[in-house]
Short mmCIF file of C-alpha atoms and ligand atoms in Angstrom, two decimals:
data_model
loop_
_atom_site.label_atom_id
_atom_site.label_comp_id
_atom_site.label_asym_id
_atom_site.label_seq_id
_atom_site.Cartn_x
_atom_site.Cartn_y
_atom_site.Cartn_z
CA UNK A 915 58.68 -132.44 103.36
CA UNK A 916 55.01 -133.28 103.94
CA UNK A 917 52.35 -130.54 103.06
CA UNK A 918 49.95 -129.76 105.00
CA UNK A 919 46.69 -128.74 103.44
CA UNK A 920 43.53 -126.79 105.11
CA UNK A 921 40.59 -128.70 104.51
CA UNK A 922 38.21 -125.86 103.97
CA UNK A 923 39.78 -124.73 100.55
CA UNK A 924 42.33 -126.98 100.34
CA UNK A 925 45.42 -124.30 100.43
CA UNK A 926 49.38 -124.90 101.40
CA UNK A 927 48.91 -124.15 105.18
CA UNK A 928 52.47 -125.40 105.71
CA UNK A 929 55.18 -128.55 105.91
CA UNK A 930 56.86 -130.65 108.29
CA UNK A 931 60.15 -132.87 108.01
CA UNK A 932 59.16 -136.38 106.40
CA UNK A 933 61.92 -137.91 108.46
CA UNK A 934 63.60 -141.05 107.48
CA UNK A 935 64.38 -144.10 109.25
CA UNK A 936 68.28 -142.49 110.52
CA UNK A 937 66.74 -139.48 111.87
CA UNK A 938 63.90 -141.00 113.88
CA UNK A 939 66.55 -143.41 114.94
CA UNK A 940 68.53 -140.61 116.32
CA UNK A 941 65.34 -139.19 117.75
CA UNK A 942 64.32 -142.15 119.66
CA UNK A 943 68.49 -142.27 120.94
CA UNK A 944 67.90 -138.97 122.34
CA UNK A 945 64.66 -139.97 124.25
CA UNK A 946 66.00 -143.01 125.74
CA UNK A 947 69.52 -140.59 126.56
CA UNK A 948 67.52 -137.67 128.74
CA UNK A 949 65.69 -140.65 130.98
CA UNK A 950 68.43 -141.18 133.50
CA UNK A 951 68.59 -137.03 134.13
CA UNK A 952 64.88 -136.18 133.52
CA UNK A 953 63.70 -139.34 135.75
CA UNK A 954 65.92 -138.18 138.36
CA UNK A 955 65.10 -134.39 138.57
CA UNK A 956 62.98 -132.91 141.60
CA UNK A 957 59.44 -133.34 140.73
CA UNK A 958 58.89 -129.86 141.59
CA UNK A 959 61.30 -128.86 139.08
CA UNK A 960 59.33 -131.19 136.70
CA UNK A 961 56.69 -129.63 137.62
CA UNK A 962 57.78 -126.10 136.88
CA UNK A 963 58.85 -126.53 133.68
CA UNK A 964 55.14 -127.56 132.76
CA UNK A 965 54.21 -124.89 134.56
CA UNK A 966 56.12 -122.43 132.45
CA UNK A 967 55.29 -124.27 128.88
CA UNK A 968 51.79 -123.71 130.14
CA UNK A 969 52.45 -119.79 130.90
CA UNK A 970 54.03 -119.33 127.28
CA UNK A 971 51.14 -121.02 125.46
CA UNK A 972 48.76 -119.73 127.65
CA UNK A 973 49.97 -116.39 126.47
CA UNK A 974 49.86 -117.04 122.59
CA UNK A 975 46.63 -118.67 122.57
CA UNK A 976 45.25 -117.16 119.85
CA UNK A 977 48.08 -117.84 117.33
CA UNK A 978 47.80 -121.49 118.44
CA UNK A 979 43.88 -121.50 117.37
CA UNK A 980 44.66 -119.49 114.49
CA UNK A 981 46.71 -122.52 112.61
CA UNK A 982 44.56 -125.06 114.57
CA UNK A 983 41.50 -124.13 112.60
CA UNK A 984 43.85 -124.03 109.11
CA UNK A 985 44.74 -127.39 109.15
CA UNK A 986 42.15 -129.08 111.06
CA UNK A 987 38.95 -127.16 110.15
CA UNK A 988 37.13 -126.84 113.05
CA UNK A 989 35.85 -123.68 113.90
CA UNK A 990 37.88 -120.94 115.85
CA UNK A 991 34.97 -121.08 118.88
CA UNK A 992 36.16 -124.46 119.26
CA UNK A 993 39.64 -124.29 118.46
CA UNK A 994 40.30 -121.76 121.53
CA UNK A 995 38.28 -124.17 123.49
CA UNK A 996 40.43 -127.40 122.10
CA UNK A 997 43.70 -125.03 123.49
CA UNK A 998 41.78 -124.17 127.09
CA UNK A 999 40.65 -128.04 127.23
CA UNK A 1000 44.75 -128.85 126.75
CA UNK A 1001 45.99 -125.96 128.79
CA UNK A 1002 43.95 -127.90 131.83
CA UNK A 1003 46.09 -131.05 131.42
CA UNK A 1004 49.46 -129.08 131.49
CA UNK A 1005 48.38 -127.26 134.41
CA UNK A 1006 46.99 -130.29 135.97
CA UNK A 1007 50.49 -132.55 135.89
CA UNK A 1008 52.28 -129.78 136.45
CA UNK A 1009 50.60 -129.86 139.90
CA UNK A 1010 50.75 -133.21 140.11
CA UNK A 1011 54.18 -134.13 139.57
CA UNK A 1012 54.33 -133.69 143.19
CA UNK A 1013 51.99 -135.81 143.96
CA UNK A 1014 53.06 -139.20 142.95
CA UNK A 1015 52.71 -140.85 146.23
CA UNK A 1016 54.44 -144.06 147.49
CA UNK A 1017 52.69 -146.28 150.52
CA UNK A 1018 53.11 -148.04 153.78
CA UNK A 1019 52.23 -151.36 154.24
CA UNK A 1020 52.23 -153.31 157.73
CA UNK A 1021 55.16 -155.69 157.59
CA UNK A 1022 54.62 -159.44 157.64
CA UNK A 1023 57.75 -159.78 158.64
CA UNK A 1024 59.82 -158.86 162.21
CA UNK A 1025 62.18 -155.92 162.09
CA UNK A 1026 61.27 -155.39 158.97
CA UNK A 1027 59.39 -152.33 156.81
CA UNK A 1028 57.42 -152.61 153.68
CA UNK A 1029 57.68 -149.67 151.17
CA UNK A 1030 55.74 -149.14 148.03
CA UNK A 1031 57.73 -146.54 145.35
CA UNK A 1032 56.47 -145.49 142.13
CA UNK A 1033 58.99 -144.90 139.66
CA UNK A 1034 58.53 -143.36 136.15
CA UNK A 1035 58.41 -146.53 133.65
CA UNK A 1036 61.42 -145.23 131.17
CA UNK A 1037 61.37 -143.60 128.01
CA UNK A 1038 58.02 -143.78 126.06
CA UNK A 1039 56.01 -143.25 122.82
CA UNK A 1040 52.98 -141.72 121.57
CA UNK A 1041 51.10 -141.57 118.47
CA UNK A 1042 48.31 -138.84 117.81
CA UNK A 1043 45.90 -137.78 115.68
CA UNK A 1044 44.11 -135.08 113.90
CA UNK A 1045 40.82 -134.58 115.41
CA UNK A 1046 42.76 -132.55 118.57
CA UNK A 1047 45.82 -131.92 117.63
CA UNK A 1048 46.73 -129.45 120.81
CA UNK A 1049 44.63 -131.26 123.45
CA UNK A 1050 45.87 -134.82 122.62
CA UNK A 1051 49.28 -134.14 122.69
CA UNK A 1052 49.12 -132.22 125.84
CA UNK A 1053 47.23 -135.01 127.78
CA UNK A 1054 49.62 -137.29 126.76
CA UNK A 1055 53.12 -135.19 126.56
CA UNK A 1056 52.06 -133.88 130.09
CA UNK A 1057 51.46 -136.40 131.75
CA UNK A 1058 54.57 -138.48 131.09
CA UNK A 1059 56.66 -135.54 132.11
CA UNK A 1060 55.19 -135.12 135.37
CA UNK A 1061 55.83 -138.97 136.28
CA UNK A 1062 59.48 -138.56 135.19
CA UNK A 1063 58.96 -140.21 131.97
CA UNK A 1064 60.91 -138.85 128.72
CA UNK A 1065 58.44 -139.08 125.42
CA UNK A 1066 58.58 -139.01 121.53
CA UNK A 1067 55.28 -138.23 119.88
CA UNK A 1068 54.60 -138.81 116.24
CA UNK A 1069 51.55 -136.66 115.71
CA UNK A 1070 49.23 -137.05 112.76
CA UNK A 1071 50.82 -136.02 109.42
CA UNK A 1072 47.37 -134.19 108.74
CA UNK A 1073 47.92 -131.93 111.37
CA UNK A 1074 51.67 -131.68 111.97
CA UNK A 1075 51.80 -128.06 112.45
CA UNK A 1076 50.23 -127.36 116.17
CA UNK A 1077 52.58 -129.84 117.01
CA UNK A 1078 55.48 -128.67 116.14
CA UNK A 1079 54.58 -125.42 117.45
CA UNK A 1080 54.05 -126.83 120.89
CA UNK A 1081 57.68 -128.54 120.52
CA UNK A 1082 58.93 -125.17 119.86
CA UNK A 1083 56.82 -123.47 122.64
CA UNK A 1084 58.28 -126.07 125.36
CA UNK A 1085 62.15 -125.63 124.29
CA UNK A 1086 61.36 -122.00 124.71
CA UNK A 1087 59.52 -122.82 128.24
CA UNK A 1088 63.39 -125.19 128.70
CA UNK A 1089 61.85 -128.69 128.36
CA UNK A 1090 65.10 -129.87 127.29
CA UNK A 1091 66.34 -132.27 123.77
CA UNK A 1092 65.43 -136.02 124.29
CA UNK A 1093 62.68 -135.18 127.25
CA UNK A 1094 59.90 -134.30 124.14
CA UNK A 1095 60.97 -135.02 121.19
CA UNK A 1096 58.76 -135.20 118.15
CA UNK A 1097 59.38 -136.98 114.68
CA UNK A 1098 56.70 -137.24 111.43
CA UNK A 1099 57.24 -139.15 108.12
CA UNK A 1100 56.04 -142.50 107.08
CA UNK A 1101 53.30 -143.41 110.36
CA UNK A 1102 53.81 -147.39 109.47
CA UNK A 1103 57.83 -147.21 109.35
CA UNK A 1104 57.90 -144.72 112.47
CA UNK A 1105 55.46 -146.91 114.57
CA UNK A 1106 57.93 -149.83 113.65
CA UNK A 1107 60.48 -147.83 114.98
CA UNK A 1108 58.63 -147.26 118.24
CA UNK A 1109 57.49 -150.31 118.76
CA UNK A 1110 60.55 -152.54 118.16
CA UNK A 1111 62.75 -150.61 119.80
CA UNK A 1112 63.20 -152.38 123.73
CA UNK A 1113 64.58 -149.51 125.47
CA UNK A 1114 60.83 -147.69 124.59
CA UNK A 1115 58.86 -149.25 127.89
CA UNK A 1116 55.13 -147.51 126.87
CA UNK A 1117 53.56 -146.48 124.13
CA UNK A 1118 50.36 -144.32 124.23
CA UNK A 1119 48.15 -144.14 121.36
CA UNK A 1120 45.13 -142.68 120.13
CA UNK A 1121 43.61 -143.49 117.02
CA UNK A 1122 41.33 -146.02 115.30
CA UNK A 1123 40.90 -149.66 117.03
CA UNK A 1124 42.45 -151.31 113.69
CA UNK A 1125 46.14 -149.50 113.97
CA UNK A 1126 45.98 -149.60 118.12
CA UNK A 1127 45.36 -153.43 117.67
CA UNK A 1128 48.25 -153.66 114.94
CA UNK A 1129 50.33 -152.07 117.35
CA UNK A 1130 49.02 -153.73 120.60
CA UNK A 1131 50.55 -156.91 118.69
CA UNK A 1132 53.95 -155.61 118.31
CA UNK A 1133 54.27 -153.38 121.80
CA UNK A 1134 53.38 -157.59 122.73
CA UNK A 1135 57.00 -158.63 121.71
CA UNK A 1136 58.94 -157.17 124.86
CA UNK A 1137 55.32 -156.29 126.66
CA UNK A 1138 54.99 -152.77 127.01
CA UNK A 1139 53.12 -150.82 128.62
CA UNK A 1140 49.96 -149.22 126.57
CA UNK A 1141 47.31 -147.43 126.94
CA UNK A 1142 44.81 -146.90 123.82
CA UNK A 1143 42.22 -144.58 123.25
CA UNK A 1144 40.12 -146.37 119.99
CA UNK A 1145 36.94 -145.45 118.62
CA UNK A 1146 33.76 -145.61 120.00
CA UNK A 1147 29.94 -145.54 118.76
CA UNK A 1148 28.76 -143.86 121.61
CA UNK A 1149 24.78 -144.03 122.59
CA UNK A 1150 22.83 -141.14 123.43
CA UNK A 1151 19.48 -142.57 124.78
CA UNK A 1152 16.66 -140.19 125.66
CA UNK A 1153 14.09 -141.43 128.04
CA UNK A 1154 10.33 -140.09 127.84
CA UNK A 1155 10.43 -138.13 131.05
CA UNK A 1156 13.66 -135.92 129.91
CA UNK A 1157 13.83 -132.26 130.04
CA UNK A 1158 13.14 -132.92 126.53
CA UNK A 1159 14.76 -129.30 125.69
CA UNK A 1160 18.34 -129.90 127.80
CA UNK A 1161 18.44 -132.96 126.15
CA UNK A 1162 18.25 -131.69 122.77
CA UNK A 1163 20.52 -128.74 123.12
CA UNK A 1164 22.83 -130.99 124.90
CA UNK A 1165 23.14 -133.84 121.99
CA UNK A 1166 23.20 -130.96 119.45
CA UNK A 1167 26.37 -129.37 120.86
CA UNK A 1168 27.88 -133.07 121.69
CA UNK A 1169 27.30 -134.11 117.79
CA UNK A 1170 28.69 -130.91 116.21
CA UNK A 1171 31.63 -130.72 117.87
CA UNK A 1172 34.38 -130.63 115.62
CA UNK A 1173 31.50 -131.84 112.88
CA UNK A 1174 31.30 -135.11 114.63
CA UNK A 1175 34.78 -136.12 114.38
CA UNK A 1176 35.64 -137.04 117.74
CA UNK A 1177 35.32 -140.47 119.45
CA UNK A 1178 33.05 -139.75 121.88
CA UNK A 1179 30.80 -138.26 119.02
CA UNK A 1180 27.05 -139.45 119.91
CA UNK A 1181 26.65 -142.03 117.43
CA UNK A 1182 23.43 -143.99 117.76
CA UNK A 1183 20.69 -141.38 119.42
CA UNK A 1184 18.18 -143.76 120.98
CA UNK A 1185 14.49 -141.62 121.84
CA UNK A 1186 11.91 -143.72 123.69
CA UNK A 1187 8.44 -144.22 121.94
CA UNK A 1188 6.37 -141.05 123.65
CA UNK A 1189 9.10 -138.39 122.92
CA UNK A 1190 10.39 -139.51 119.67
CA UNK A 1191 8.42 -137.15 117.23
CA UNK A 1192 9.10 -133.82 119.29
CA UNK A 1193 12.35 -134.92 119.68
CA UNK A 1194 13.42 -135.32 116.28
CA UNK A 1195 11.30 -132.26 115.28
CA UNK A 1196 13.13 -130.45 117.94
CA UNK A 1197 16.77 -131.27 116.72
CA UNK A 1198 16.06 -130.84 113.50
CA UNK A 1199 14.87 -127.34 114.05
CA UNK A 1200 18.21 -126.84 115.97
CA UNK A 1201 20.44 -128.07 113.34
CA UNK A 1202 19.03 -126.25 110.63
CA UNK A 1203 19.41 -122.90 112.55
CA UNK A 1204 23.75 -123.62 112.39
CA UNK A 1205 25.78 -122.72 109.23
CA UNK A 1206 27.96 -125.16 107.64
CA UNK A 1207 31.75 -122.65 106.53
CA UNK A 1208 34.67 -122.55 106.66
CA UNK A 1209 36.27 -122.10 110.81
CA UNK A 1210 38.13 -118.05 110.87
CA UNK A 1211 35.26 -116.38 112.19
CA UNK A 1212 33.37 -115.56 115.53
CA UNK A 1213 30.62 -118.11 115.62
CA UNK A 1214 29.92 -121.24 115.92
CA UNK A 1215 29.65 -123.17 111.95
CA UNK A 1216 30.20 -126.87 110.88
CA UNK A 1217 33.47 -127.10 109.25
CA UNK A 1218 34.99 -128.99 106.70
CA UNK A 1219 35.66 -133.07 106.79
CA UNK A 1220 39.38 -133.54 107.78
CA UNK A 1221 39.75 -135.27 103.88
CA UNK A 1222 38.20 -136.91 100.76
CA UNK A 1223 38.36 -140.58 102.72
CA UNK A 1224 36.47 -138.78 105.56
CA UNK A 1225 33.47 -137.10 103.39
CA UNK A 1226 33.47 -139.95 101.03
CA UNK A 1227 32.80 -142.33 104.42
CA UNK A 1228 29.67 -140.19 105.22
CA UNK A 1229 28.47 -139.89 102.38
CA UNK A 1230 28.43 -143.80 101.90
CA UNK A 1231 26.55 -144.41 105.27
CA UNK A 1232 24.03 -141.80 104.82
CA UNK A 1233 23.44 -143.20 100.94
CA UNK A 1234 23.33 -146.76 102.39
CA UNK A 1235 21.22 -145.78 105.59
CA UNK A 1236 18.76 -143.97 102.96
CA UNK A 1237 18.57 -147.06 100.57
CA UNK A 1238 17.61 -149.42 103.66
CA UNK A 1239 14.71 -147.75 104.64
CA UNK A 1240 16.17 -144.72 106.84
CA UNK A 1241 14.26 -141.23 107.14
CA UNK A 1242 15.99 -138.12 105.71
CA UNK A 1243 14.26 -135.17 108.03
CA UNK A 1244 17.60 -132.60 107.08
CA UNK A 1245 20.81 -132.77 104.77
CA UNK A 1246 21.66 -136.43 103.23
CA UNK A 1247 24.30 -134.99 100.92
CA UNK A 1248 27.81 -133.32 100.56
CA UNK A 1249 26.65 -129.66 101.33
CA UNK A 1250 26.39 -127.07 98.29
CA UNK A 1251 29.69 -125.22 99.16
CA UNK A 1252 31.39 -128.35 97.50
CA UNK A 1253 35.06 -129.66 98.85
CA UNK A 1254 35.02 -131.44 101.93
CA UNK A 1255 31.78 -130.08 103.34
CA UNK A 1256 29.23 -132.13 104.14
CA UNK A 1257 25.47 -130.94 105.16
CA UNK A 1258 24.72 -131.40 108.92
CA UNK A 1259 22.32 -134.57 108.85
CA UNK A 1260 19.20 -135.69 110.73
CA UNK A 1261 17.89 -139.39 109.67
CA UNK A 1262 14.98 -140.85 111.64
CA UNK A 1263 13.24 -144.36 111.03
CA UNK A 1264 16.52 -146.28 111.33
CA UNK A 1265 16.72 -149.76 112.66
CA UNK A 1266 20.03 -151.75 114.33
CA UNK A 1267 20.69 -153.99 111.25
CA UNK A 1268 22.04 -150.60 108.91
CA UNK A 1269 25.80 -150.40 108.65
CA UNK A 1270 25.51 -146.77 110.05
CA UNK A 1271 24.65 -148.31 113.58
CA UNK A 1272 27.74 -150.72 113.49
CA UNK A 1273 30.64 -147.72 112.08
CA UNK A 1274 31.68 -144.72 113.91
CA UNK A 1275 30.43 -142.23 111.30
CA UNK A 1276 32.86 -139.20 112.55
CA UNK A 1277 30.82 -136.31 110.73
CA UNK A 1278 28.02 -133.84 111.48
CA UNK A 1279 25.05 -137.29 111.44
CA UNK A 1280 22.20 -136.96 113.70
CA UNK A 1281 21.11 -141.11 113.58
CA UNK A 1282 18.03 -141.43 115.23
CA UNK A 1283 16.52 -144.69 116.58
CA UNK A 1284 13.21 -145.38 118.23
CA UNK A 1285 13.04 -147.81 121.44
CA UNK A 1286 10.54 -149.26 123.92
CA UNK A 1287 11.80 -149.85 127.05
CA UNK A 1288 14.95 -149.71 129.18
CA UNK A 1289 15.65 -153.15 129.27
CA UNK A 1290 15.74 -153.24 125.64
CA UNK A 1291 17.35 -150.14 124.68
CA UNK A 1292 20.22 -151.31 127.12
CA UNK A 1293 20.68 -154.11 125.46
CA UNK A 1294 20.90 -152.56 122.13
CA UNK A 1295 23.00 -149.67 123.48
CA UNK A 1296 25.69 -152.49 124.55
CA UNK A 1297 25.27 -154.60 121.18
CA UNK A 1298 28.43 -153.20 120.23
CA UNK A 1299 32.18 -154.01 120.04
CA UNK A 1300 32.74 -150.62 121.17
CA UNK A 1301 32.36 -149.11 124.65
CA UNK A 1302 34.14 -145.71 125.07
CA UNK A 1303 30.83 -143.52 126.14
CA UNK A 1304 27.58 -143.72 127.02
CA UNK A 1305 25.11 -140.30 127.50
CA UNK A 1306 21.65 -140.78 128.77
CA UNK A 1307 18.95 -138.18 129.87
CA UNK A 1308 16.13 -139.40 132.52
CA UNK A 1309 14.92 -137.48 135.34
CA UNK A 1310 14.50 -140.54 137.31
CA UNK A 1311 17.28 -141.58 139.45
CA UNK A 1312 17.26 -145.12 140.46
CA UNK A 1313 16.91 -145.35 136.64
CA UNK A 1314 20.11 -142.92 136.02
CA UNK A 1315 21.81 -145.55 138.42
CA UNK A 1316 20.47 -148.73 137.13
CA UNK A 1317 21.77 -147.12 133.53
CA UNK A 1318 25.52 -146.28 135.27
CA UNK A 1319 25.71 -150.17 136.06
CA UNK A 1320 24.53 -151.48 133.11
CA UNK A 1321 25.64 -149.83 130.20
CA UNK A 1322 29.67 -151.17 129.11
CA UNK A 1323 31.44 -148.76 128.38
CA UNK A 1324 34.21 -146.68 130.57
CA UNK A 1325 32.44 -143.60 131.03
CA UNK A 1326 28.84 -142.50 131.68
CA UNK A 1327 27.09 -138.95 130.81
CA UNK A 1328 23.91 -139.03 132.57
CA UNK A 1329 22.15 -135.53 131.99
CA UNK A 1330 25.11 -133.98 130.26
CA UNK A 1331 26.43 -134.19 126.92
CA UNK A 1332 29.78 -133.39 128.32
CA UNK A 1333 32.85 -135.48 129.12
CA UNK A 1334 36.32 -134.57 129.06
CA UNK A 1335 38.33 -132.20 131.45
CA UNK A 1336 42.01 -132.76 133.13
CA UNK A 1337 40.70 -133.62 136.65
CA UNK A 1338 38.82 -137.15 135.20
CA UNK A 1339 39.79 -140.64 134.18
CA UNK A 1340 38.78 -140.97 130.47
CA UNK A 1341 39.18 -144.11 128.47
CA UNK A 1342 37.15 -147.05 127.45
CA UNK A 1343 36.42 -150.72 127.80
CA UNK A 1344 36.26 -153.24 124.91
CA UNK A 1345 37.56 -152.25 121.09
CA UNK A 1346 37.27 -148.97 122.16
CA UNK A 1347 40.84 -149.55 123.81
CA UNK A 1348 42.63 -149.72 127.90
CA UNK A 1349 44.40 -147.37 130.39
CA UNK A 1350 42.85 -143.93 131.21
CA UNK A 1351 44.29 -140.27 130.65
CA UNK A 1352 43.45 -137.65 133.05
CA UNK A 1353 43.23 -137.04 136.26
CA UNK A 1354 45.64 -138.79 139.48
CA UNK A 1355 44.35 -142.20 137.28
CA UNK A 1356 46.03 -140.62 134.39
CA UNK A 1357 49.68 -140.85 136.27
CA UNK A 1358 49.35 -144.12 137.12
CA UNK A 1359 49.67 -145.38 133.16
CA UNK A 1360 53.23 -143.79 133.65
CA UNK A 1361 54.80 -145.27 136.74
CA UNK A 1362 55.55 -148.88 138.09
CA UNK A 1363 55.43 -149.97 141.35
CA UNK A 1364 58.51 -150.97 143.36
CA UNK A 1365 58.13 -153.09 146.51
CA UNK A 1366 61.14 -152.33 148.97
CA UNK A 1367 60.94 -154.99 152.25
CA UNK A 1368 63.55 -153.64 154.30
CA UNK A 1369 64.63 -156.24 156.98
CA UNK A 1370 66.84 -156.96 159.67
CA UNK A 1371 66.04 -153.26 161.44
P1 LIG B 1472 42.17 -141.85 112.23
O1 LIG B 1472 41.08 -142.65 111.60
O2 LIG B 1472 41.79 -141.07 113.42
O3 LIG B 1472 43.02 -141.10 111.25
P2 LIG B 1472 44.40 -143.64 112.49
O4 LIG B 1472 44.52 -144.78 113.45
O5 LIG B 1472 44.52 -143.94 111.04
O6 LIG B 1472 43.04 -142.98 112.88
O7 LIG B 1472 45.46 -142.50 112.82
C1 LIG B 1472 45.81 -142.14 114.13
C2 LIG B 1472 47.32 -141.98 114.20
O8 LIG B 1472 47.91 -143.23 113.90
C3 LIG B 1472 47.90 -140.98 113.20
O9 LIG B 1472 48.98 -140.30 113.80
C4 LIG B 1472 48.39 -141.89 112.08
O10 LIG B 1472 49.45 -141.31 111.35
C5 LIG B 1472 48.88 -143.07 112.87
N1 LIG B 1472 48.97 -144.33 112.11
C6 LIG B 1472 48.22 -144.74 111.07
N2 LIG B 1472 48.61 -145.97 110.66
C7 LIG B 1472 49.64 -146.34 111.46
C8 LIG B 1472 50.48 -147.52 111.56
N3 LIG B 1472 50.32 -148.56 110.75
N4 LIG B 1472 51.42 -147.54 112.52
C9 LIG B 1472 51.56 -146.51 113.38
N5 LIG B 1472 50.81 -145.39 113.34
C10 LIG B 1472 49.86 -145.30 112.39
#
């Protein structure tokens, strides 16, 4: 078995099955067996089925935040909001199983008709991890079900336990065997499996850009179909005539989320010349106001980093940020509660050549940079291999537009701090990965399309 340990104290939370190669074998067997039944079924009875694993978890909510915040840390606020955020994407696809139009085309041909089908691509994979451990498999698990596709999902081994209660929530709901499966153990030997297995025809996965290019390599061999969600070191630029208040509020909640362990985390906080002293000054006073504890309780805190690697990480780009110059205005250092806490961090005076601007930092780091001028500060915002998110706050439009063509990256915030809900397309461009998830774009990473001529009418 695999333990699973809660990062704020480190305590047994629970374990899950460390399979071995036979059994996730057998797993994949019964993925690739439900296809033929599954792919066939009405999509309105696809659709209802969702619709009732929605309905059951909607219902237990609470339990499913409860053991979200033990083994992931983030707070309960969040972790009910994590549940709602997934809860949209099962309601979504269950809506839009039924929506998985064909076309028309005007024939080229006499007496003849030209139809365009989508049909679900086959049994397919996914790979998870621990930063959402409800919402990601639910994007992804949801999805493939409403385009007639049967799935195995290997979440993260960190946070097995949601999982596994959502398996066990959809048998209840009758999502049968081999239409969601779900297998943990070794993540090397198990992503072998998936990927080397040809009757497995897509394989989503979410996770850093190294293992989604190591996989990208072997889904290669029989060409899969992929999407990847990587990482990203998202800019937040803030132009001098912002509401210099909705900007700060915004980037505050944005960072903290999850104590900055999400992808779309702002990671390089660019504040133009004029603003750049109130603005710091005003974050600052805005961090220090939230507590850093541990997530079972009503408010909003800054909880734990997921493990040692992930605390140790900070701490080495603050340290290194701090030795090259870099301003410490709040934090720099594991916080004073000790295991895997780490203070919530505002450093000013930092320049493009640090290490911190080049690495997605995924904890509670506020790094701020000064800039000129648009030109420039679009240039450095797209100096990166990355290009997941980009947030910006101007009141001037043609601006806001000129910033929605320029910057590379697959999804734009302008005045928000916001991003993901079921009814959009997110996903990136560059090392931070291909495909989207959400929304009708979402479906389309699921289906092929058929082209029927039908002659001699
Ligand atoms: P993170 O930095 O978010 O933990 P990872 O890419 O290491 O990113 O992990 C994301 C998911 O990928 C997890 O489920 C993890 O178990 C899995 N994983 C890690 N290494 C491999 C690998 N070599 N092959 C397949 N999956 C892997």
């Amino acid at each position: 078995m695999i333990d699973v340990l809660n990062p704020a104290d480190g305590s047994l939370v629970g374990t899950a099955p460390d399979l071995n190669v036979a059994q996730v074998k057998a797993a994949i067997d019964r993925t690739c067996a439900a296809f033929p039944a599954w792919s066939r079924k009405l999509a309105r009875e696809r659709g209802d089925l969702l619709r009732r694993w929605f309905e059951l978890i909607r219902a237990d909510r609470a339990a499913f935040a409860d053991l979200l915040v033990k083994e992931n840390g983030k707070c309960r606020v969040e972790a009910l909001g994590e549940i709602d955020y997934g809860l949209g994407f099962i309601e979504w696809y269950a809506e839009e199983a039924k929506r998985v139009y064909g076309d028309t085309i005007p024939s080229h041909a006499d007496n003849a008709q030209v139809l365009v089908v989508k049909e679900p691509a086959g049994p397919t994979a996914a790979i998870t991890p621990w930063n959402f451990p409800f919402m990601m498999i639910a994007r992804k698990i949801a999805t493939a079900l409403a385009a007639g596709c049967t799935m195995i999902i290997k979440p993260s081994e960190l946070t097995p336990l949601t999982a596994y209660k959502m398996l066990e929530y959809a048998r209840r709901a009758g999502i049968p065997e081999g239409v969601f499966e779900m297998v943990t153990g070794n993540p090397k030997e198990i992503g072998e499996q998936f990927t080397g297995d040809p009757r497995i025809r897509k394989l989503s996965f979410t996770g850093s850009t190294a293992v989604g290019k190591l996989l990208a390599a072997a889904c290669a061999r029989d060409l899969k179909k992929m999407t990847l969600e990587l990482g990203g070191n998202a800019p937040f630029i803030v132009f001098d005539d912002a509401s210099l208040e909705d900007a700060a509020t915004a980037l505050v909640a944005a960072k903290l989320r999850n104590s900055g362990q999400v992808c779309i985390s702002p990671n390089r906080i660019y504040v133009q010349d004029a603003i750049h002293d109130r603005f710091v000054a005003a974050v600052a006073e805005k961090v220090a106001r939230i507590r850093v504890d541990q997530g079972l309780q009503e408010d909003f805190v800054v909880g734990p980093m997921i493990n040692q690697a992930g605390i140790d990480k900070v701490a080495a780009l603050v340290d290194d940020a701090r030795a090259a110059g870099g301003q410490v205005v709040l934090g720099g250092e594991p916080h004073a509660k000790g295991g895997l806490f780490y203070s919530a961090t505002v450093l000013a005076g930092l320049d493009d050549s640090m290490r911190i601007a080049h690495t997605e930092i995924f904890g509670p780091v506020f790094p701020i940079y000064r800039f000129h001028t648009e030109d420039e500060v679009v240039q450095r915002a797209n100096a990166s291999e990355y290009g997941l998110v980009a947030y910006a706050y101007t009141r001037d439009l043609a601006r806001a537009f000129r910033l929605s063509r320029n910057i590379e990256s697959g999804m734009v915030m302008l005045n928000s701090g916001s991003v993901g809900t079921a009814s959009v397309p997110f996903g990136g461009v560059k090392h931070s990965g291909y495909g989207r998830e959400g929304s009708y774009y979402g479906i389309e990473e699921y289906v092929e399309v058929k082209y029927v001529l039908m002659a001699g009418l």
